[in-house]
Each structure stands twice: as structure tokens, then as C-alpha cells.
Amino acid sequence: VSNAGVGMAGPLECQSLEAMQSLMDTNFFGLVRLVKEVLPDMKRRRGGHIVVISSIMGLQGIVFNDIYAASKFAVEGFCESLVVQALRFNVAISLVEPGPVMTEFEAKVYEEAERADYSRTDPETADIFTNLYLKNSKDVFASLGQTPEDIAEHTLRVIEAARPPFRHQTNVAYTPMAALKHADPSGALMTDAFYKLVFKYDAVLRLSLR
């Protein structure tokens, strides 16, 4: 089970390249290093199961989570490319894709975001992040967040499955979000829906979450 991960949220201009590279080293290359270690023996034994804790943000990018989403997209692409070869050796690969999870990990990301310096971006972007994104994120976590125990139960079901699924989303509230992307290959439907959700109907979103 590959579960190591770090988070990052905020305007792109305010993130250092070093911090981005460090995040990718943990979230993506950490997984690659682990798989390189365990896969050869699994192939020799013709049996094994690699379970990766991914994220719904590996399927759908979220505003102000550019680099974190990129790392999870990399995880998804890596596993999707590898799964067919692995199956030839009777090795299963499963991606567990949670939405928000109420942990110290998430709390730390948002505490750091609230204290960060946003002078390197324009005032409008800084205002959108602090007064729209952070406020909405707190409501999302309070309303839709899962416990670590719930994610562990989902992961256990994937491990014990007779035919392990390649992808397993833990929160049905995010299924429509992921489906928007597949409904319109041009991306216009998804982009328009998210733009309106963030900039036109944010008050309605907060009210409905509460």
C-alpha cells in the first residue's frame, strides 16, 4: 500500500519551484520507487496486489490545487500505463481515490495557506483564494469530508476483493464531478460548471453545504 503524500494549495505565483519539486518527489516519485522495489518479485511469483492511495484530484483538477493535482494525475497515468503489463503477471494494481479527508494532513495544508504571503500574486487572485477558496473549502470538509477510518475500510475492501478494481472512489458525492469530464471531451462543460460554481454561485454552494 502506497500512502505517502504531501499537500499544497494556493496561487501558483506564490509557490516556489523547490516546494513543487519536493511535493512531486514524495507524491509521484515516492510511488515509483516503491513499485520498482516490489514489482520484480511479484512478477517472479506471478502474484501480488499494489494499492495506491490516489485522490479524486487525480481525475479532476481543482482551482488553487494545481501542483497537488498534477502529482495525482501523474500517479494515475503511471498506474494506468502499468496495469496492463502487471495483469500479464497476475499482479493487480488498485487506485483508491478519496475526496476530502478530515486529518491533520489537511488541517496543516490550510493552516499554512492562511498564514502564507500572497504579495507575489495580484490582489484579485489573493482575494479569490482567501475569501472564496479557503472559506468554501472549510464548508466542503465539514459537510463532505470522510474520516481516516472510513478510507481505511474502503481500502480494506479493495484489498480483500476477489477481483480487485483498478479504480475505487470512496465518496459518491464526487462521482458527478468526475463524470462531467467524460460527458464532454472538449472540456467546455466541466470548465463552465466549475467557473459558475466558484464565481457565480459560491453563496449557494456554501448554503447547500451547511
PDB file of C-alpha atoms in Angstrom:
ATOM      1  CA  VAL A   1       0.000   0.000   0.000  1.00  0.00           C
ATOM      2  CA  SER A   2       1.466   3.339  -1.100  1.00  0.00           C
ATOM      3  CA  ASN A   3       0.098   6.123   1.095  1.00  0.00           C
ATOM      4  CA  ALA A   4       2.831   8.761   1.427  1.00  0.00           C
ATOM      5  CA  GLY A   5       1.747  12.232   0.377  1.00  0.00           C
ATOM      6  CA  VAL A   6       2.094  15.968   0.963  1.00  0.00           C
ATOM      7  CA  GLY A   7      -0.294  18.766   0.020  1.00  0.00           C
ATOM      8  CA  MET A   8      -0.053  22.239  -1.478  1.00  0.00           C
ATOM      9  CA  ALA A   9      -2.742  24.852  -2.053  1.00  0.00           C
ATOM     10  CA  GLY A  10      -2.537  28.457  -3.146  1.00  0.00           C
ATOM     11  CA  PRO A  11      -1.883  30.786  -6.098  1.00  0.00           C
ATOM     12  CA  LEU A  12       0.742  29.380  -8.450  1.00  0.00           C
ATOM     13  CA  GLU A  13       2.874  32.539  -8.317  1.00  0.00           C
ATOM     14  CA  CYS A  14       3.307  32.075  -4.562  1.00  0.00           C
ATOM     15  CA  GLN A  15       4.690  28.531  -4.731  1.00  0.00           C
ATOM     16  CA  SER A  16       8.442  28.004  -5.032  1.00  0.00           C
ATOM     17  CA  LEU A  17       9.809  25.618  -7.629  1.00  0.00           C
ATOM     18  CA  GLU A  18      11.723  23.821  -4.855  1.00  0.00           C
ATOM     19  CA  ALA A  19       8.484  23.162  -2.930  1.00  0.00           C
ATOM     20  CA  MET A  20       6.810  21.881  -6.107  1.00  0.00           C
ATOM     21  CA  GLN A  21       9.717  19.524  -6.821  1.00  0.00           C
ATOM     22  CA  SER A  22       9.675  18.258  -3.228  1.00  0.00           C
ATOM     23  CA  LEU A  23       5.943  17.529  -3.486  1.00  0.00           C
ATOM     24  CA  MET A  24       6.416  15.622  -6.745  1.00  0.00           C
ATOM     25  CA  ASP A  25       9.303  13.670  -5.211  1.00  0.00           C
ATOM     26  CA  THR A  26       7.030  12.396  -2.436  1.00  0.00           C
ATOM     27  CA  ASN A  27       3.664  12.062  -4.178  1.00  0.00           C
ATOM     28  CA  PHE A  28       4.854  10.659  -7.505  1.00  0.00           C
ATOM     29  CA  PHE A  29       8.469   9.502  -7.374  1.00  0.00           C
ATOM     30  CA  GLY A  30       7.917   8.002  -3.919  1.00  0.00           C
ATOM     31  CA  LEU A  31       5.349   5.704  -5.514  1.00  0.00           C
ATOM     32  CA  VAL A  32       7.645   4.953  -8.462  1.00  0.00           C
ATOM     33  CA  ARG A  33      10.491   3.978  -6.118  1.00  0.00           C
ATOM     34  CA  LEU A  34       8.178   1.684  -4.131  1.00  0.00           C
ATOM     35  CA  VAL A  35       6.799  -0.062  -7.225  1.00  0.00           C
ATOM     36  CA  LYS A  36      10.310  -0.561  -8.634  1.00  0.00           C
ATOM     37  CA  GLU A  37      11.199  -2.376  -5.410  1.00  0.00           C
ATOM     38  CA  VAL A  38       8.178  -4.693  -5.112  1.00  0.00           C
ATOM     39  CA  LEU A  39       7.132  -5.352  -8.719  1.00  0.00           C
ATOM     40  CA  PRO A  40      10.025  -7.597  -9.833  1.00  0.00           C
ATOM     41  CA  ASP A  41       9.409 -10.131  -7.051  1.00  0.00           C
ATOM     42  CA  MET A  42       5.649 -10.050  -7.628  1.00  0.00           C
ATOM     43  CA  LYS A  43       6.265 -10.763 -11.331  1.00  0.00           C
ATOM     44  CA  ARG A  44       8.555 -13.686 -10.459  1.00  0.00           C
ATOM     45  CA  ARG A  45       5.911 -15.110  -8.100  1.00  0.00           C
ATOM     46  CA  ARG A  46       3.148 -14.264 -10.605  1.00  0.00           C
ATOM     47  CA  GLY A  47       1.022 -12.799  -7.863  1.00  0.00           C
ATOM     48  CA  GLY A  48       0.617  -9.604  -5.888  1.00  0.00           C
ATOM     49  CA  HIS A  49      -1.501  -6.526  -5.330  1.00  0.00           C
ATOM     50  CA  ILE A  50      -0.297  -2.914  -5.294  1.00  0.00           C
ATOM     51  CA  VAL A  51      -2.777  -0.488  -3.705  1.00  0.00           C
ATOM     52  CA  VAL A  52      -2.169   3.221  -4.263  1.00  0.00           C
ATOM     53  CA  ILE A  53      -3.891   5.996  -2.311  1.00  0.00           C
ATOM     54  CA  SER A  54      -4.573   8.495  -5.082  1.00  0.00           C
ATOM     55  CA  SER A  55      -7.206  11.259  -4.993  1.00  0.00           C
ATOM     56  CA  ILE A  56     -10.292  12.484  -6.799  1.00  0.00           C
ATOM     57  CA  MET A  57      -7.873  15.247  -7.852  1.00  0.00           C
ATOM     58  CA  GLY A  58      -6.086  12.652  -9.943  1.00  0.00           C
ATOM     59  CA  LEU A  59      -9.192  12.640 -12.149  1.00  0.00           C
ATOM     60  CA  GLN A  60     -10.280  16.275 -11.932  1.00  0.00           C
ATOM     61  CA  GLY A  61      -8.153  19.347 -11.272  1.00  0.00           C
ATOM     62  CA  ILE A  62      -9.405  21.753  -8.605  1.00  0.00           C
ATOM     63  CA  VAL A  63      -8.767  25.504  -8.546  1.00  0.00           C
ATOM     64  CA  PHE A  64      -5.691  26.509  -6.481  1.00  0.00           C
ATOM     65  CA  ASN A  65      -4.535  22.872  -6.235  1.00  0.00           C
ATOM     66  CA  ASP A  66      -2.506  22.986  -9.448  1.00  0.00           C
ATOM     67  CA  ILE A  67       0.637  21.180  -8.283  1.00  0.00           C
ATOM     68  CA  TYR A  68      -1.053  18.692  -5.958  1.00  0.00           C
ATOM     69  CA  ALA A  69      -3.498  17.737  -8.724  1.00  0.00           C
ATOM     70  CA  ALA A  70      -0.604  17.426 -11.177  1.00  0.00           C
ATOM     71  CA  SER A  71       1.131  14.961  -8.846  1.00  0.00           C
ATOM     72  CA  LYS A  72      -2.022  12.843  -8.568  1.00  0.00           C
ATOM     73  CA  PHE A  73      -2.586  12.985 -12.342  1.00  0.00           C
ATOM     74  CA  ALA A  74       0.967  11.632 -12.652  1.00  0.00           C
ATOM     75  CA  VAL A  75       0.113   8.819 -10.214  1.00  0.00           C
ATOM     76  CA  GLU A  76      -2.997   7.935 -12.218  1.00  0.00           C
ATOM     77  CA  GLY A  77      -1.158   7.967 -15.545  1.00  0.00           C
ATOM     78  CA  PHE A  78       1.696   5.884 -14.170  1.00  0.00           C
ATOM     79  CA  CYS A  79      -0.644   3.219 -12.789  1.00  0.00           C
ATOM     80  CA  GLU A  80      -2.923   3.225 -15.841  1.00  0.00           C
ATOM     81  CA  SER A  81       0.101   2.619 -18.056  1.00  0.00           C
ATOM     82  CA  LEU A  82       1.460  -0.138 -15.806  1.00  0.00           C
ATOM     83  CA  VAL A  83      -1.728  -2.067 -15.018  1.00  0.00           C
ATOM     84  CA  VAL A  84      -1.996  -3.978 -18.312  1.00  0.00           C
ATOM     85  CA  GLN A  85       1.588  -5.281 -18.107  1.00  0.00           C
ATOM     86  CA  ALA A  86       1.082  -6.152 -14.424  1.00  0.00           C
ATOM     87  CA  LEU A  87      -2.034  -8.189 -15.195  1.00  0.00           C
ATOM     88  CA  ARG A  88       0.030 -10.345 -17.549  1.00  0.00           C
ATOM     89  CA  PHE A  89       1.918 -11.479 -14.418  1.00  0.00           C
ATOM     90  CA  ASN A  90      -1.234 -11.826 -12.286  1.00  0.00           C
ATOM     91  CA  VAL A  91      -0.378  -8.639 -10.358  1.00  0.00           C
ATOM     92  CA  ALA A  92      -3.278  -6.312  -9.532  1.00  0.00           C
ATOM     93  CA  ILE A  93      -2.995  -2.537  -9.230  1.00  0.00           C
ATOM     94  CA  SER A  94      -5.725  -0.558  -7.472  1.00  0.00           C
ATOM     95  CA  LEU A  95      -6.167   3.201  -7.120  1.00  0.00           C
ATOM     96  CA  VAL A  96      -8.168   4.333  -4.074  1.00  0.00           C
ATOM     97  CA  GLU A  97      -9.484   7.840  -4.829  1.00  0.00           C
ATOM     98  CA  PRO A  98     -10.779   9.774  -1.804  1.00  0.00           C
ATOM     99  CA  GLY A  99     -12.205  13.267  -1.802  1.00  0.00           C
ATOM    100  CA  PRO A 100     -11.617  15.420   1.301  1.00  0.00           C
ATOM    101  CA  VAL A 101     -10.476  13.506   4.384  1.00  0.00           C
ATOM    102  CA  MET A 102     -10.506  15.050   7.854  1.00  0.00           C
ATOM    103  CA  THR A 103      -6.926  14.568   9.060  1.00  0.00           C
ATOM    104  CA  GLU A 104      -4.038  16.615  10.434  1.00  0.00           C
ATOM    105  CA  PHE A 105      -2.601  16.457   6.891  1.00  0.00           C
ATOM    106  CA  GLU A 106      -5.465  18.546   5.524  1.00  0.00           C
ATOM    107  CA  ALA A 107      -5.593  20.863   8.543  1.00  0.00           C
ATOM    108  CA  LYS A 108      -1.866  21.600   8.182  1.00  0.00           C
ATOM    109  CA  VAL A 109      -2.233  22.483   4.483  1.00  0.00           C
ATOM    110  CA  TYR A 110      -4.973  25.015   5.215  1.00  0.00           C
ATOM    111  CA  GLU A 111      -3.275  26.452   8.291  1.00  0.00           C
ATOM    112  CA  GLU A 112      -0.172  27.105   6.202  1.00  0.00           C
ATOM    113  CA  ALA A 113      -2.322  28.618   3.436  1.00  0.00           C
ATOM    114  CA  GLU A 114      -3.975  31.040   5.839  1.00  0.00           C
ATOM    115  CA  ARG A 115      -0.573  32.247   7.120  1.00  0.00           C
ATOM    116  CA  ALA A 116       1.163  32.452   3.733  1.00  0.00           C
ATOM    117  CA  ASP A 117       2.448  35.591   1.999  1.00  0.00           C
ATOM    118  CA  TYR A 118       0.434  36.406  -1.136  1.00  0.00           C
ATOM    119  CA  SER A 119       2.325  39.528  -2.148  1.00  0.00           C
ATOM    120  CA  ARG A 120       3.759  37.721  -5.194  1.00  0.00           C
ATOM    121  CA  THR A 121       0.338  37.483  -6.814  1.00  0.00           C
ATOM    122  CA  ASP A 122      -2.140  40.191  -7.768  1.00  0.00           C
ATOM    123  CA  PRO A 123      -4.662  41.446  -5.169  1.00  0.00           C
ATOM    124  CA  GLU A 124      -7.668  39.976  -7.014  1.00  0.00           C
ATOM    125  CA  THR A 125      -6.185  36.454  -7.064  1.00  0.00           C
ATOM    126  CA  ALA A 126      -5.178  36.732  -3.400  1.00  0.00           C
ATOM    127  CA  ASP A 127      -8.724  37.823  -2.525  1.00  0.00           C
ATOM    128  CA  ILE A 128     -10.284  34.946  -4.504  1.00  0.00           C
ATOM    129  CA  PHE A 129      -8.065  32.447  -2.723  1.00  0.00           C
ATOM    130  CA  THR A 130      -8.522  33.741   0.828  1.00  0.00           C
ATOM    131  CA  ASN A 131     -12.166  34.849   0.690  1.00  0.00           C
ATOM    132  CA  LEU A 132     -13.657  32.304  -1.734  1.00  0.00           C
ATOM    133  CA  TYR A 133     -11.486  29.208  -1.859  1.00  0.00           C
ATOM    134  CA  LEU A 134     -10.465  28.870   1.794  1.00  0.00           C
ATOM    135  CA  LYS A 135     -13.962  29.614   3.121  1.00  0.00           C
ATOM    136  CA  ASN A 136     -15.613  27.180   0.711  1.00  0.00           C
ATOM    137  CA  SER A 137     -13.001  24.521   1.443  1.00  0.00           C
ATOM    138  CA  LYS A 138     -13.809  24.596   5.157  1.00  0.00           C
ATOM    139  CA  ASP A 139     -17.507  24.072   4.377  1.00  0.00           C
ATOM    140  CA  VAL A 140     -16.671  21.249   1.936  1.00  0.00           C
ATOM    141  CA  PHE A 141     -14.589  19.442   4.558  1.00  0.00           C
ATOM    142  CA  ALA A 142     -17.218  19.923   7.256  1.00  0.00           C
ATOM    143  CA  SER A 143     -20.027  18.663   5.007  1.00  0.00           C
ATOM    144  CA  LEU A 144     -18.426  16.061   2.723  1.00  0.00           C
ATOM    145  CA  GLY A 145     -15.187  15.082   4.474  1.00  0.00           C
ATOM    146  CA  GLN A 146     -14.576  11.422   5.353  1.00  0.00           C
ATOM    147  CA  THR A 147     -12.728  10.056   8.374  1.00  0.00           C
ATOM    148  CA  PRO A 148      -9.411   8.206   8.015  1.00  0.00           C
ATOM    149  CA  GLU A 149     -11.187   5.128   9.391  1.00  0.00           C
ATOM    150  CA  ASP A 150     -13.699   5.294   6.542  1.00  0.00           C
ATOM    151  CA  ILE A 151     -10.893   5.441   3.964  1.00  0.00           C
ATOM    152  CA  ALA A 152      -9.198   2.504   5.716  1.00  0.00           C
ATOM    153  CA  GLU A 153     -12.415   0.456   5.430  1.00  0.00           C
ATOM    154  CA  HIS A 154     -12.658   1.260   1.712  1.00  0.00           C
ATOM    155  CA  THR A 155      -9.007   0.280   1.251  1.00  0.00           C
ATOM    156  CA  LEU A 156      -9.562  -2.999   3.113  1.00  0.00           C
ATOM    157  CA  ARG A 157     -12.495  -3.846   0.825  1.00  0.00           C
ATOM    158  CA  VAL A 158     -10.267  -3.233  -2.208  1.00  0.00           C
ATOM    159  CA  ILE A 159      -7.513  -5.440  -0.736  1.00  0.00           C
ATOM    160  CA  GLU A 160      -9.932  -8.277   0.067  1.00  0.00           C
ATOM    161  CA  ALA A 161     -11.835  -8.148  -3.250  1.00  0.00           C
ATOM    162  CA  ALA A 162     -11.768 -11.387  -5.255  1.00  0.00           C
ATOM    163  CA  ARG A 163     -11.303  -9.273  -8.406  1.00  0.00           C
ATOM    164  CA  PRO A 164      -9.645  -6.033  -7.221  1.00  0.00           C
ATOM    165  CA  PRO A 165     -10.922  -2.937  -9.039  1.00  0.00           C
ATOM    166  CA  PHE A 166      -8.450  -0.705 -10.841  1.00  0.00           C
ATOM    167  CA  ARG A 167     -10.194   2.448  -9.561  1.00  0.00           C
ATOM    168  CA  HIS A 168     -12.265   2.838  -6.406  1.00  0.00           C
ATOM    169  CA  GLN A 169     -13.762   6.208  -5.435  1.00  0.00           C
ATOM    170  CA  THR A 170     -14.606   6.467  -1.743  1.00  0.00           C
ATOM    171  CA  ASN A 171     -17.062   9.392  -1.844  1.00  0.00           C
ATOM    172  CA  VAL A 172     -20.129   9.207  -4.107  1.00  0.00           C
ATOM    173  CA  ALA A 173     -20.595  12.981  -3.831  1.00  0.00           C
ATOM    174  CA  TYR A 174     -17.690  13.397  -6.260  1.00  0.00           C
ATOM    175  CA  THR A 175     -18.885  10.960  -8.915  1.00  0.00           C
ATOM    176  CA  PRO A 176     -20.827  13.649 -10.871  1.00  0.00           C
ATOM    177  CA  MET A 177     -17.744  15.890 -10.856  1.00  0.00           C
ATOM    178  CA  ALA A 178     -15.604  13.199 -12.453  1.00  0.00           C
ATOM    179  CA  ALA A 179     -18.415  12.300 -14.871  1.00  0.00           C
ATOM    180  CA  LEU A 180     -18.562  15.860 -16.278  1.00  0.00           C
ATOM    181  CA  LYS A 181     -15.146  15.354 -17.799  1.00  0.00           C
ATOM    182  CA  HIS A 182     -16.197  12.216 -19.668  1.00  0.00           C
ATOM    183  CA  ALA A 183     -19.530  13.681 -20.762  1.00  0.00           C
ATOM    184  CA  ASP A 184     -17.832  16.347 -22.915  1.00  0.00           C
ATOM    185  CA  PRO A 185     -14.383  15.524 -24.365  1.00  0.00           C
ATOM    186  CA  SER A 186     -13.818  19.202 -25.275  1.00  0.00           C
ATOM    187  CA  GLY A 187     -13.740  20.141 -21.596  1.00  0.00           C
ATOM    188  CA  ALA A 188     -16.198  23.026 -22.066  1.00  0.00           C
ATOM    189  CA  LEU A 189     -18.946  21.503 -19.900  1.00  0.00           C
ATOM    190  CA  MET A 190     -16.632  20.854 -16.966  1.00  0.00           C
ATOM    191  CA  THR A 191     -14.903  24.240 -17.204  1.00  0.00           C
ATOM    192  CA  ASP A 192     -18.167  26.159 -17.404  1.00  0.00           C
ATOM    193  CA  ALA A 193     -19.700  24.243 -14.495  1.00  0.00           C
ATOM    194  CA  PHE A 194     -16.709  24.871 -12.231  1.00  0.00           C
ATOM    195  CA  TYR A 195     -16.415  28.523 -13.218  1.00  0.00           C
ATOM    196  CA  LYS A 196     -20.039  29.143 -12.277  1.00  0.00           C
ATOM    197  CA  LEU A 197     -19.693  27.153  -9.059  1.00  0.00           C
ATOM    198  CA  VAL A 198     -16.691  29.212  -7.933  1.00  0.00           C
ATOM    199  CA  PHE A 199     -17.525  32.694  -9.199  1.00  0.00           C
ATOM    200  CA  LYS A 200     -21.324  32.907  -9.623  1.00  0.00           C
ATOM    201  CA  TYR A 201     -22.976  30.512  -7.207  1.00  0.00           C
ATOM    202  CA  ASP A 202     -20.449  30.338  -4.345  1.00  0.00           C
ATOM    203  CA  ALA A 203     -23.044  31.640  -1.846  1.00  0.00           C
ATOM    204  CA  VAL A 204     -25.486  28.923  -2.921  1.00  0.00           C
ATOM    205  CA  LEU A 205     -22.690  26.341  -2.657  1.00  0.00           C
ATOM    206  CA  ARG A 206     -21.838  27.394   0.916  1.00  0.00           C
ATOM    207  CA  LEU A 207     -25.503  27.421   1.946  1.00  0.00           C
ATOM    208  CA  SER A 208     -26.151  23.960   0.499  1.00  0.00           C
ATOM    209  CA  LEU A 209     -23.054  22.528   2.192  1.00  0.00           C
ATOM    210  CA  ARG A 210     -24.132  23.888   5.547  1.00  0.00           C
TER     211      ARG A 210
END
